[in-house]
Amino acid sequence: DLGEGGSWCDVHVSDPTVIFDETTLTYHMWYTGDNGVQKEIGYARSSDGVNWEVYPGNPVLTDGIGDVWDGEYVSQPTVIKYGNLYHMWYTGYDGQHTRIGYAVSTDGIHWDKSSLNPVLDLGAPGEWDSEGVSNPTVVIKDDLFHMWYVGYDGSNVRIGYATSTDGVHWTKSPSNPVLDLGPDGEWDDVGVSSPSVLYSGETYKMWYTGYDGENLRIGYATSVDGITWSKRSY
């Protein structure tokens, strides 16, 4: 729920990312908190996925100091545990553009931002992601990091794909955007965003938000390579 009045998250809590630790049988959640002025990232844990214990030291990831790429706010975390580290990719905003940053942690609470941030930057002028990149979701398969993210060109949002061997240096797919707008008149003909991807049964599965200029709805698509996607047809 919202934090108490005057707290860092008393207006909105949103954008959850959750992982389950099979050793401790604990769910770990990171999420965006908003007090109407600032957005930051908090942490909570749960034994059943329903009753959550909010970390009293929240927020665990804050905006950068001064005129930097994430100097206005941080939001939209996605977290995975790989090796002995928690890896987070998140959206940073400088007051004009969004970009994607990276941080690591040994406990999920104390985070070290990469000195190479932002790790995913804007596309070239005129490209589909020239005005903003945000909302990452990351899967590890075959020791390779696979990211799907939202790109903004000033008018529409679409979903792109990038890969990395270390979580820091990313190569955008030449096929981007890999999930495009629906045909005119469809429920997702103005924007596709907010991807959430998992790999199961030799298939990548994506749930995403579609926008028709009036309403937001959730869609589903599948892919065998993470690049060519088939939206579910009804």
mmCIF file with all atom_site columns, C-alpha atoms in Angstrom, residues 12-207:
data_model
loop_
_atom_site.group_PDB
_atom_site.id
_atom_site.type_symbol
_atom_site.label_atom_id
_atom_site.label_alt_id
_atom_site.label_comp_id
_atom_site.label_asym_id
_atom_site.label_entity_id
_atom_site.label_seq_id
_atom_site.pdbx_PDB_ins_code
_atom_site.Cartn_x
_atom_site.Cartn_y
_atom_site.Cartn_z
_atom_site.occupancy
_atom_site.B_iso_or_equiv
_atom_site.pdbx_formal_charge
_atom_site.auth_seq_id
_atom_site.auth_comp_id
_atom_site.auth_asym_id
_atom_site.auth_atom_id
_atom_site.pdbx_PDB_model_num
ATOM 1   C CA . HIS A 1 12  ? 1.931  5.962   -5.734  1.00 0.00 ? 12  HIS A CA 1
ATOM 2   C CA . VAL A 1 13  ? 3.583  2.544   -5.494  1.00 0.00 ? 13  VAL A CA 1
ATOM 3   C CA . SER A 1 14  ? 3.970  0.782   -8.848  1.00 0.00 ? 14  SER A CA 1
ATOM 4   C CA . ASP A 1 15  ? 6.187  -1.140  -11.288 1.00 0.00 ? 15  ASP A CA 1
ATOM 5   C CA . PRO A 1 16  ? 6.880  -4.238  -9.154  1.00 0.00 ? 16  PRO A CA 1
ATOM 6   C CA . THR A 1 17  ? 9.512  -6.802  -10.064 1.00 0.00 ? 17  THR A CA 1
ATOM 7   C CA . VAL A 1 18  ? 9.552  -10.002 -7.995  1.00 0.00 ? 18  VAL A CA 1
ATOM 8   C CA . ILE A 1 19  ? 11.906 -12.970 -7.678  1.00 0.00 ? 19  ILE A CA 1
ATOM 9   C CA . PHE A 1 20  ? 11.606 -16.056 -5.483  1.00 0.00 ? 20  PHE A CA 1
ATOM 10  C CA . ASP A 1 21  ? 14.555 -17.413 -3.525  1.00 0.00 ? 21  ASP A CA 1
ATOM 11  C CA . GLU A 1 22  ? 14.136 -21.190 -3.383  1.00 0.00 ? 22  GLU A CA 1
ATOM 12  C CA . THR A 1 23  ? 16.773 -21.512 -0.655  1.00 0.00 ? 23  THR A CA 1
ATOM 13  C CA . THR A 1 24  ? 15.102 -19.199 1.861   1.00 0.00 ? 24  THR A CA 1
ATOM 14  C CA . LEU A 1 25  ? 11.581 -19.601 0.399   1.00 0.00 ? 25  LEU A CA 1
ATOM 15  C CA . THR A 1 26  ? 11.286 -15.841 0.275   1.00 0.00 ? 26  THR A CA 1
ATOM 16  C CA . TYR A 1 27  ? 9.776  -13.507 -2.294  1.00 0.00 ? 27  TYR A CA 1
ATOM 17  C CA . HIS A 1 28  ? 11.742 -10.318 -2.942  1.00 0.00 ? 28  HIS A CA 1
ATOM 18  C CA . MET A 1 29  ? 10.077 -7.271  -4.489  1.00 0.00 ? 29  MET A CA 1
ATOM 19  C CA . TRP A 1 30  ? 11.522 -4.029  -5.791  1.00 0.00 ? 30  TRP A CA 1
ATOM 20  C CA . TYR A 1 31  ? 9.116  -1.284  -6.818  1.00 0.00 ? 31  TYR A CA 1
ATOM 21  C CA . THR A 1 32  ? 8.736  2.403   -7.650  1.00 0.00 ? 32  THR A CA 1
ATOM 22  C CA . GLY A 1 33  ? 7.599  4.808   -4.952  1.00 0.00 ? 33  GLY A CA 1
ATOM 23  C CA . ASP A 1 34  ? 6.314  8.304   -5.729  1.00 0.00 ? 34  ASP A CA 1
ATOM 24  C CA . ASN A 1 35  ? 5.584  11.189  -3.374  1.00 0.00 ? 35  ASN A CA 1
ATOM 25  C CA . GLY A 1 36  ? 4.254  13.489  -6.078  1.00 0.00 ? 36  GLY A CA 1
ATOM 26  C CA . VAL A 1 37  ? 7.619  15.146  -6.607  1.00 0.00 ? 37  VAL A CA 1
ATOM 27  C CA . GLN A 1 38  ? 10.178 12.360  -6.659  1.00 0.00 ? 38  GLN A CA 1
ATOM 28  C CA . LYS A 1 39  ? 10.288 8.722   -7.786  1.00 0.00 ? 39  LYS A CA 1
ATOM 29  C CA . GLU A 1 40  ? 12.662 6.250   -6.132  1.00 0.00 ? 40  GLU A CA 1
ATOM 30  C CA . ILE A 1 41  ? 12.978 2.467   -5.784  1.00 0.00 ? 41  ILE A CA 1
ATOM 31  C CA . GLY A 1 42  ? 12.076 0.506   -2.668  1.00 0.00 ? 42  GLY A CA 1
ATOM 32  C CA . TYR A 1 43  ? 12.281 -3.078  -1.442  1.00 0.00 ? 43  TYR A CA 1
ATOM 33  C CA . ALA A 1 44  ? 9.967  -5.487  0.390   1.00 0.00 ? 44  ALA A CA 1
ATOM 34  C CA . ARG A 1 45  ? 9.969  -9.207  1.155   1.00 0.00 ? 45  ARG A CA 1
ATOM 35  C CA . SER A 1 46  ? 7.337  -11.839 1.806   1.00 0.00 ? 46  SER A CA 1
ATOM 36  C CA . SER A 1 47  ? 7.021  -15.518 2.702   1.00 0.00 ? 47  SER A CA 1
ATOM 37  C CA . ASP A 1 48  ? 3.741  -15.976 0.831   1.00 0.00 ? 48  ASP A CA 1
ATOM 38  C CA . GLY A 1 49  ? 3.594  -13.267 -1.842  1.00 0.00 ? 49  GLY A CA 1
ATOM 39  C CA . VAL A 1 50  ? 0.624  -11.636 -0.103  1.00 0.00 ? 50  VAL A CA 1
ATOM 40  C CA . ASN A 1 51  ? 1.845  -10.205 3.185   1.00 0.00 ? 51  ASN A CA 1
ATOM 41  C CA . TRP A 1 52  ? 4.835  -7.954  2.596   1.00 0.00 ? 52  TRP A CA 1
ATOM 42  C CA . GLU A 1 53  ? 7.409  -6.587  5.005   1.00 0.00 ? 53  GLU A CA 1
ATOM 43  C CA . VAL A 1 54  ? 8.579  -3.213  3.721   1.00 0.00 ? 54  VAL A CA 1
ATOM 44  C CA . TYR A 1 55  ? 12.257 -2.461  4.293   1.00 0.00 ? 55  TYR A CA 1
ATOM 45  C CA . PRO A 1 56  ? 12.408 0.341   6.895   1.00 0.00 ? 56  PRO A CA 1
ATOM 46  C CA . GLY A 1 57  ? 15.421 1.928   5.211   1.00 0.00 ? 57  GLY A CA 1
ATOM 47  C CA . ASN A 1 58  ? 13.624 2.536   1.903   1.00 0.00 ? 58  ASN A CA 1
ATOM 48  C CA . PRO A 1 59  ? 14.239 3.788   -0.719  1.00 0.00 ? 59  PRO A CA 1
ATOM 49  C CA . VAL A 1 60  ? 17.115 1.479   -1.658  1.00 0.00 ? 60  VAL A CA 1
ATOM 50  C CA . LEU A 1 61  ? 17.923 3.223   -4.964  1.00 0.00 ? 61  LEU A CA 1
ATOM 51  C CA . THR A 1 62  ? 17.678 6.990   -5.358  1.00 0.00 ? 62  THR A CA 1
ATOM 52  C CA . ASP A 1 63  ? 18.210 9.497   -8.136  1.00 0.00 ? 63  ASP A CA 1
ATOM 53  C CA . GLY A 1 64  ? 21.614 10.850  -9.029  1.00 0.00 ? 64  GLY A CA 1
ATOM 54  C CA . ILE A 1 65  ? 22.963 14.070  -7.601  1.00 0.00 ? 65  ILE A CA 1
ATOM 55  C CA . GLY A 1 66  ? 23.133 17.156  -9.765  1.00 0.00 ? 66  GLY A CA 1
ATOM 56  C CA . ASP A 1 67  ? 22.747 17.508  -13.525 1.00 0.00 ? 67  ASP A CA 1
ATOM 57  C CA . VAL A 1 68  ? 23.180 13.840  -14.410 1.00 0.00 ? 68  VAL A CA 1
ATOM 58  C CA . TRP A 1 69  ? 21.284 11.327  -16.549 1.00 0.00 ? 69  TRP A CA 1
ATOM 59  C CA . ASP A 1 70  ? 19.170 10.098  -13.600 1.00 0.00 ? 70  ASP A CA 1
ATOM 60  C CA . GLY A 1 71  ? 19.149 13.358  -11.665 1.00 0.00 ? 71  GLY A CA 1
ATOM 61  C CA . GLU A 1 72  ? 15.364 13.791  -11.619 1.00 0.00 ? 72  GLU A CA 1
ATOM 62  C CA . TYR A 1 73  ? 14.171 10.319  -10.683 1.00 0.00 ? 73  TYR A CA 1
ATOM 63  C CA . VAL A 1 74  ? 14.690 6.556   -10.906 1.00 0.00 ? 74  VAL A CA 1
ATOM 64  C CA . SER A 1 75  ? 11.901 4.044   -11.530 1.00 0.00 ? 75  SER A CA 1
ATOM 65  C CA . GLN A 1 76  ? 10.771 0.831   -13.274 1.00 0.00 ? 76  GLN A CA 1
ATOM 66  C CA . PRO A 1 77  ? 13.269 -1.666  -11.824 1.00 0.00 ? 77  PRO A CA 1
ATOM 67  C CA . THR A 1 78  ? 13.781 -5.175  -13.114 1.00 0.00 ? 78  THR A CA 1
ATOM 68  C CA . VAL A 1 79  ? 15.899 -7.498  -10.956 1.00 0.00 ? 79  VAL A CA 1
ATOM 69  C CA . ILE A 1 80  ? 17.385 -10.962 -11.410 1.00 0.00 ? 80  ILE A CA 1
ATOM 70  C CA . LYS A 1 81  ? 19.771 -12.966 -9.249  1.00 0.00 ? 81  LYS A CA 1
ATOM 71  C CA . TYR A 1 82  ? 22.715 -14.390 -11.154 1.00 0.00 ? 82  TYR A CA 1
ATOM 72  C CA . GLY A 1 83  ? 25.726 -15.888 -9.446  1.00 0.00 ? 83  GLY A CA 1
ATOM 73  C CA . ASN A 1 84  ? 26.154 -14.269 -6.048  1.00 0.00 ? 84  ASN A CA 1
ATOM 74  C CA . LEU A 1 85  ? 24.733 -10.916 -7.077  1.00 0.00 ? 85  LEU A CA 1
ATOM 75  C CA . TYR A 1 86  ? 21.420 -9.231  -7.569  1.00 0.00 ? 86  TYR A CA 1
ATOM 76  C CA . HIS A 1 87  ? 21.385 -7.334  -10.863 1.00 0.00 ? 87  HIS A CA 1
ATOM 77  C CA . MET A 1 88  ? 19.055 -4.382  -11.401 1.00 0.00 ? 88  MET A CA 1
ATOM 78  C CA . TRP A 1 89  ? 18.285 -2.442  -14.546 1.00 0.00 ? 89  TRP A CA 1
ATOM 79  C CA . TYR A 1 90  ? 16.177 0.655   -14.087 1.00 0.00 ? 90  TYR A CA 1
ATOM 80  C CA . THR A 1 91  ? 14.889 3.798   -15.776 1.00 0.00 ? 91  THR A CA 1
ATOM 81  C CA . GLY A 1 92  ? 16.585 7.106   -15.046 1.00 0.00 ? 92  GLY A CA 1
ATOM 82  C CA . TYR A 1 93  ? 15.232 10.533  -16.009 1.00 0.00 ? 93  TYR A CA 1
ATOM 83  C CA . ASP A 1 94  ? 17.133 13.804  -16.350 1.00 0.00 ? 94  ASP A CA 1
ATOM 84  C CA . GLY A 1 95  ? 14.143 16.065  -16.890 1.00 0.00 ? 95  GLY A CA 1
ATOM 85  C CA . GLN A 1 96  ? 14.125 15.599  -20.657 1.00 0.00 ? 96  GLN A CA 1
ATOM 86  C CA . HIS A 1 97  ? 14.917 11.989  -21.598 1.00 0.00 ? 97  HIS A CA 1
ATOM 87  C CA . THR A 1 98  ? 14.746 8.534   -20.018 1.00 0.00 ? 98  THR A CA 1
ATOM 88  C CA . ARG A 1 99  ? 17.654 6.122   -20.217 1.00 0.00 ? 99  ARG A CA 1
ATOM 89  C CA . ILE A 1 100 ? 18.432 2.730   -18.675 1.00 0.00 ? 100 ILE A CA 1
ATOM 90  C CA . GLY A 1 101 ? 20.945 2.201   -15.877 1.00 0.00 ? 101 GLY A CA 1
ATOM 91  C CA . TYR A 1 102 ? 22.435 -0.778  -14.065 1.00 0.00 ? 102 TYR A CA 1
ATOM 92  C CA . ALA A 1 103 ? 23.276 -1.544  -10.446 1.00 0.00 ? 103 ALA A CA 1
ATOM 93  C CA . VAL A 1 104 ? 24.406 -4.610  -8.474  1.00 0.00 ? 104 VAL A CA 1
ATOM 94  C CA . SER A 1 105 ? 23.918 -5.737  -4.893  1.00 0.00 ? 105 SER A CA 1
ATOM 95  C CA . THR A 1 106 ? 24.932 -8.622  -2.652  1.00 0.00 ? 106 THR A CA 1
ATOM 96  C CA . ASP A 1 107 ? 21.788 -8.398  -0.512  1.00 0.00 ? 107 ASP A CA 1
ATOM 97  C CA . GLY A 1 108 ? 19.150 -6.668  -2.649  1.00 0.00 ? 108 GLY A CA 1
ATOM 98  C CA . ILE A 1 109 ? 19.210 -3.642  -0.362  1.00 0.00 ? 109 ILE A CA 1
ATOM 99  C CA . HIS A 1 110 ? 22.562 -1.913  -0.768  1.00 0.00 ? 110 HIS A CA 1
ATOM 100 C CA . TRP A 1 111 ? 23.099 -1.127  -4.438  1.00 0.00 ? 111 TRP A CA 1
ATOM 101 C CA . ASP A 1 112 ? 26.139 0.058   -6.392  1.00 0.00 ? 112 ASP A CA 1
ATOM 102 C CA . LYS A 1 113 ? 25.338 1.904   -9.607  1.00 0.00 ? 113 LYS A CA 1
ATOM 103 C CA . SER A 1 114 ? 27.600 1.181   -12.567 1.00 0.00 ? 114 SER A CA 1
ATOM 104 C CA . SER A 1 115 ? 30.197 3.848   -13.354 1.00 0.00 ? 115 SER A CA 1
ATOM 105 C CA . LEU A 1 116 ? 29.330 3.273   -17.026 1.00 0.00 ? 116 LEU A CA 1
ATOM 106 C CA . ASN A 1 117 ? 25.689 4.341   -16.663 1.00 0.00 ? 117 ASN A CA 1
ATOM 107 C CA . PRO A 1 118 ? 23.531 4.775   -18.582 1.00 0.00 ? 118 PRO A CA 1
ATOM 108 C CA . VAL A 1 119 ? 24.127 1.324   -20.032 1.00 0.00 ? 119 VAL A CA 1
ATOM 109 C CA . LEU A 1 120 ? 21.405 1.717   -22.676 1.00 0.00 ? 120 LEU A CA 1
ATOM 110 C CA . ASP A 1 121 ? 21.210 5.143   -24.270 1.00 0.00 ? 121 ASP A CA 1
ATOM 111 C CA . LEU A 1 122 ? 18.990 6.937   -26.758 1.00 0.00 ? 122 LEU A CA 1
ATOM 112 C CA . GLY A 1 123 ? 18.949 5.948   -30.387 1.00 0.00 ? 123 GLY A CA 1
ATOM 113 C CA . ALA A 1 124 ? 20.244 8.257   -33.108 1.00 0.00 ? 124 ALA A CA 1
ATOM 114 C CA . PRO A 1 125 ? 18.111 11.288  -34.088 1.00 0.00 ? 125 PRO A CA 1
ATOM 115 C CA . GLY A 1 126 ? 15.093 10.152  -36.065 1.00 0.00 ? 126 GLY A CA 1
ATOM 116 C CA . GLU A 1 127 ? 15.271 6.578   -34.770 1.00 0.00 ? 127 GLU A CA 1
ATOM 117 C CA . TRP A 1 128 ? 12.327 4.843   -33.081 1.00 0.00 ? 128 TRP A CA 1
ATOM 118 C CA . ASP A 1 129 ? 14.021 5.228   -29.643 1.00 0.00 ? 129 ASP A CA 1
ATOM 119 C CA . SER A 1 130 ? 15.613 8.658   -30.121 1.00 0.00 ? 130 SER A CA 1
ATOM 120 C CA . GLU A 1 131 ? 13.615 10.415  -27.391 1.00 0.00 ? 131 GLU A CA 1
ATOM 121 C CA . GLY A 1 132 ? 13.679 7.820   -24.638 1.00 0.00 ? 132 GLY A CA 1
ATOM 122 C CA . VAL A 1 133 ? 14.511 4.260   -23.588 1.00 0.00 ? 133 VAL A CA 1
ATOM 123 C CA . SER A 1 134 ? 12.896 2.823   -20.476 1.00 0.00 ? 134 SER A CA 1
ATOM 124 C CA . ASN A 1 135 ? 11.029 -0.016  -18.787 1.00 0.00 ? 135 ASN A CA 1
ATOM 125 C CA . PRO A 1 136 ? 13.604 -2.844  -19.164 1.00 0.00 ? 136 PRO A CA 1
ATOM 126 C CA . THR A 1 137 ? 12.914 -6.527  -18.576 1.00 0.00 ? 137 THR A CA 1
ATOM 127 C CA . VAL A 1 138 ? 15.867 -8.941  -18.578 1.00 0.00 ? 138 VAL A CA 1
ATOM 128 C CA . VAL A 1 139 ? 16.234 -12.715 -18.950 1.00 0.00 ? 139 VAL A CA 1
ATOM 129 C CA . ILE A 1 140 ? 19.459 -14.733 -18.723 1.00 0.00 ? 140 ILE A CA 1
ATOM 130 C CA . LYS A 1 141 ? 19.778 -17.645 -21.150 1.00 0.00 ? 141 LYS A CA 1
ATOM 131 C CA . ASP A 1 142 ? 22.978 -19.451 -22.139 1.00 0.00 ? 142 ASP A CA 1
ATOM 132 C CA . ASP A 1 143 ? 25.052 -17.010 -20.041 1.00 0.00 ? 143 ASP A CA 1
ATOM 133 C CA . LEU A 1 144 ? 23.761 -14.128 -22.150 1.00 0.00 ? 144 LEU A CA 1
ATOM 134 C CA . PHE A 1 145 ? 21.678 -11.226 -20.886 1.00 0.00 ? 145 PHE A CA 1
ATOM 135 C CA . HIS A 1 146 ? 18.599 -10.552 -23.032 1.00 0.00 ? 146 HIS A CA 1
ATOM 136 C CA . MET A 1 147 ? 16.795 -7.224  -22.580 1.00 0.00 ? 147 MET A CA 1
ATOM 137 C CA . TRP A 1 148 ? 13.509 -5.983  -23.956 1.00 0.00 ? 148 TRP A CA 1
ATOM 138 C CA . TYR A 1 149 ? 12.815 -2.313  -23.444 1.00 0.00 ? 149 TYR A CA 1
ATOM 139 C CA . VAL A 1 150 ? 10.536 0.537   -24.463 1.00 0.00 ? 150 VAL A CA 1
ATOM 140 C CA . GLY A 1 151 ? 11.659 3.071   -27.053 1.00 0.00 ? 151 GLY A CA 1
ATOM 141 C CA . TYR A 1 152 ? 10.020 6.464   -27.633 1.00 0.00 ? 152 TYR A CA 1
ATOM 142 C CA . ASP A 1 153 ? 10.331 8.593   -30.766 1.00 0.00 ? 153 ASP A CA 1
ATOM 143 C CA . GLY A 1 154 ? 8.358  11.598  -29.544 1.00 0.00 ? 154 GLY A CA 1
ATOM 144 C CA . SER A 1 155 ? 5.014  10.222  -30.727 1.00 0.00 ? 155 SER A CA 1
ATOM 145 C CA . ASN A 1 156 ? 4.791  6.472   -30.106 1.00 0.00 ? 156 ASN A CA 1
ATOM 146 C CA . VAL A 1 157 ? 6.284  3.819   -27.872 1.00 0.00 ? 157 VAL A CA 1
ATOM 147 C CA . ARG A 1 158 ? 7.442  0.453   -29.163 1.00 0.00 ? 158 ARG A CA 1
ATOM 148 C CA . ILE A 1 159 ? 9.448  -2.477  -27.774 1.00 0.00 ? 159 ILE A CA 1
ATOM 149 C CA . GLY A 1 160 ? 13.066 -3.227  -28.691 1.00 0.00 ? 160 GLY A CA 1
ATOM 150 C CA . TYR A 1 161 ? 15.632 -5.890  -27.876 1.00 0.00 ? 161 TYR A CA 1
ATOM 151 C CA . ALA A 1 162 ? 19.309 -5.882  -26.889 1.00 0.00 ? 162 ALA A CA 1
ATOM 152 C CA . THR A 1 163 ? 21.870 -8.427  -25.690 1.00 0.00 ? 163 THR A CA 1
ATOM 153 C CA . SER A 1 164 ? 24.899 -8.293  -23.412 1.00 0.00 ? 164 SER A CA 1
ATOM 154 C CA . THR A 1 165 ? 27.557 -10.645 -22.085 1.00 0.00 ? 165 THR A CA 1
ATOM 155 C CA . ASP A 1 166 ? 28.076 -8.669  -18.859 1.00 0.00 ? 166 ASP A CA 1
ATOM 156 C CA . GLY A 1 167 ? 24.885 -6.683  -18.223 1.00 0.00 ? 167 GLY A CA 1
ATOM 157 C CA . VAL A 1 168 ? 26.707 -3.423  -18.904 1.00 0.00 ? 168 VAL A CA 1
ATOM 158 C CA . HIS A 1 169 ? 27.672 -3.335  -22.577 1.00 0.00 ? 169 HIS A CA 1
ATOM 159 C CA . TRP A 1 170 ? 24.564 -3.803  -24.705 1.00 0.00 ? 170 TRP A CA 1
ATOM 160 C CA . THR A 1 171 ? 24.072 -4.360  -28.422 1.00 0.00 ? 171 THR A CA 1
ATOM 161 C CA . LYS A 1 172 ? 20.706 -3.288  -29.802 1.00 0.00 ? 172 LYS A CA 1
ATOM 162 C CA . SER A 1 173 ? 19.130 -5.601  -32.350 1.00 0.00 ? 173 SER A CA 1
ATOM 163 C CA . PRO A 1 174 ? 19.198 -4.390  -35.968 1.00 0.00 ? 174 PRO A CA 1
ATOM 164 C CA . SER A 1 175 ? 15.630 -5.723  -36.176 1.00 0.00 ? 175 SER A CA 1
ATOM 165 C CA . ASN A 1 176 ? 14.328 -3.158  -33.671 1.00 0.00 ? 176 ASN A CA 1
ATOM 166 C CA . PRO A 1 177 ? 11.636 -2.493  -32.811 1.00 0.00 ? 177 PRO A CA 1
ATOM 167 C CA . VAL A 1 178 ? 10.854 -6.176  -32.342 1.00 0.00 ? 178 VAL A CA 1
ATOM 168 C CA . LEU A 1 179 ? 7.277  -5.544  -31.177 1.00 0.00 ? 179 LEU A CA 1
ATOM 169 C CA . ASP A 1 180 ? 5.576  -2.810  -33.170 1.00 0.00 ? 180 ASP A CA 1
ATOM 170 C CA . LEU A 1 181 ? 2.239  -1.032  -33.135 1.00 0.00 ? 181 LEU A CA 1
ATOM 171 C CA . GLY A 1 182 ? -0.854 -2.939  -34.128 1.00 0.00 ? 182 GLY A CA 1
ATOM 172 C CA . PRO A 1 183 ? -2.733 -2.140  -37.356 1.00 0.00 ? 183 PRO A CA 1
ATOM 173 C CA . ASP A 1 184 ? -4.961 0.947   -37.410 1.00 0.00 ? 184 ASP A CA 1
ATOM 174 C CA . GLY A 1 185 ? -8.094 0.358   -35.391 1.00 0.00 ? 185 GLY A CA 1
ATOM 175 C CA . GLU A 1 186 ? -6.562 -2.336  -33.193 1.00 0.00 ? 186 GLU A CA 1
ATOM 176 C CA . TRP A 1 187 ? -6.298 -2.102  -29.404 1.00 0.00 ? 187 TRP A CA 1
ATOM 177 C CA . ASP A 1 188 ? -2.511 -1.460  -29.563 1.00 0.00 ? 188 ASP A CA 1
ATOM 178 C CA . ASP A 1 189 ? -2.272 0.818   -32.611 1.00 0.00 ? 189 ASP A CA 1
ATOM 179 C CA . VAL A 1 190 ? -0.858 3.842   -30.721 1.00 0.00 ? 190 VAL A CA 1
ATOM 180 C CA . GLY A 1 191 ? 1.679  2.231   -28.397 1.00 0.00 ? 191 GLY A CA 1
ATOM 181 C CA . VAL A 1 192 ? 3.146  -1.014  -27.064 1.00 0.00 ? 192 VAL A CA 1
ATOM 182 C CA . SER A 1 193 ? 5.112  -0.812  -23.822 1.00 0.00 ? 193 SER A CA 1
ATOM 183 C CA . SER A 1 194 ? 5.826  -2.280  -20.368 1.00 0.00 ? 194 SER A CA 1
ATOM 184 C CA . PRO A 1 195 ? 7.156  -5.670  -21.506 1.00 0.00 ? 195 PRO A CA 1
ATOM 185 C CA . SER A 1 196 ? 7.502  -8.532  -19.050 1.00 0.00 ? 196 SER A CA 1
ATOM 186 C CA . VAL A 1 197 ? 9.333  -11.535 -20.490 1.00 0.00 ? 197 VAL A CA 1
ATOM 187 C CA . LEU A 1 198 ? 10.169 -15.038 -19.304 1.00 0.00 ? 198 LEU A CA 1
ATOM 188 C CA . TYR A 1 199 ? 11.672 -18.062 -21.026 1.00 0.00 ? 199 TYR A CA 1
ATOM 189 C CA . SER A 1 200 ? 9.778  -21.325 -20.659 1.00 0.00 ? 200 SER A CA 1
ATOM 190 C CA . GLY A 1 201 ? 9.516  -24.481 -22.733 1.00 0.00 ? 201 GLY A CA 1
ATOM 191 C CA . GLU A 1 202 ? 11.941 -23.286 -25.424 1.00 0.00 ? 202 GLU A CA 1
ATOM 192 C CA . THR A 1 203 ? 9.806  -20.183 -25.905 1.00 0.00 ? 203 THR A CA 1
ATOM 193 C CA . TYR A 1 204 ? 10.066 -16.546 -24.879 1.00 0.00 ? 204 TYR A CA 1
ATOM 194 C CA . LYS A 1 205 ? 6.735  -15.309 -23.552 1.00 0.00 ? 205 LYS A CA 1
ATOM 195 C CA . MET A 1 206 ? 5.909  -11.618 -23.323 1.00 0.00 ? 206 MET A CA 1
ATOM 196 C CA . TRP A 1 207 ? 3.079  -9.764  -21.654 1.00 0.00 ? 207 TRP A CA 1
#
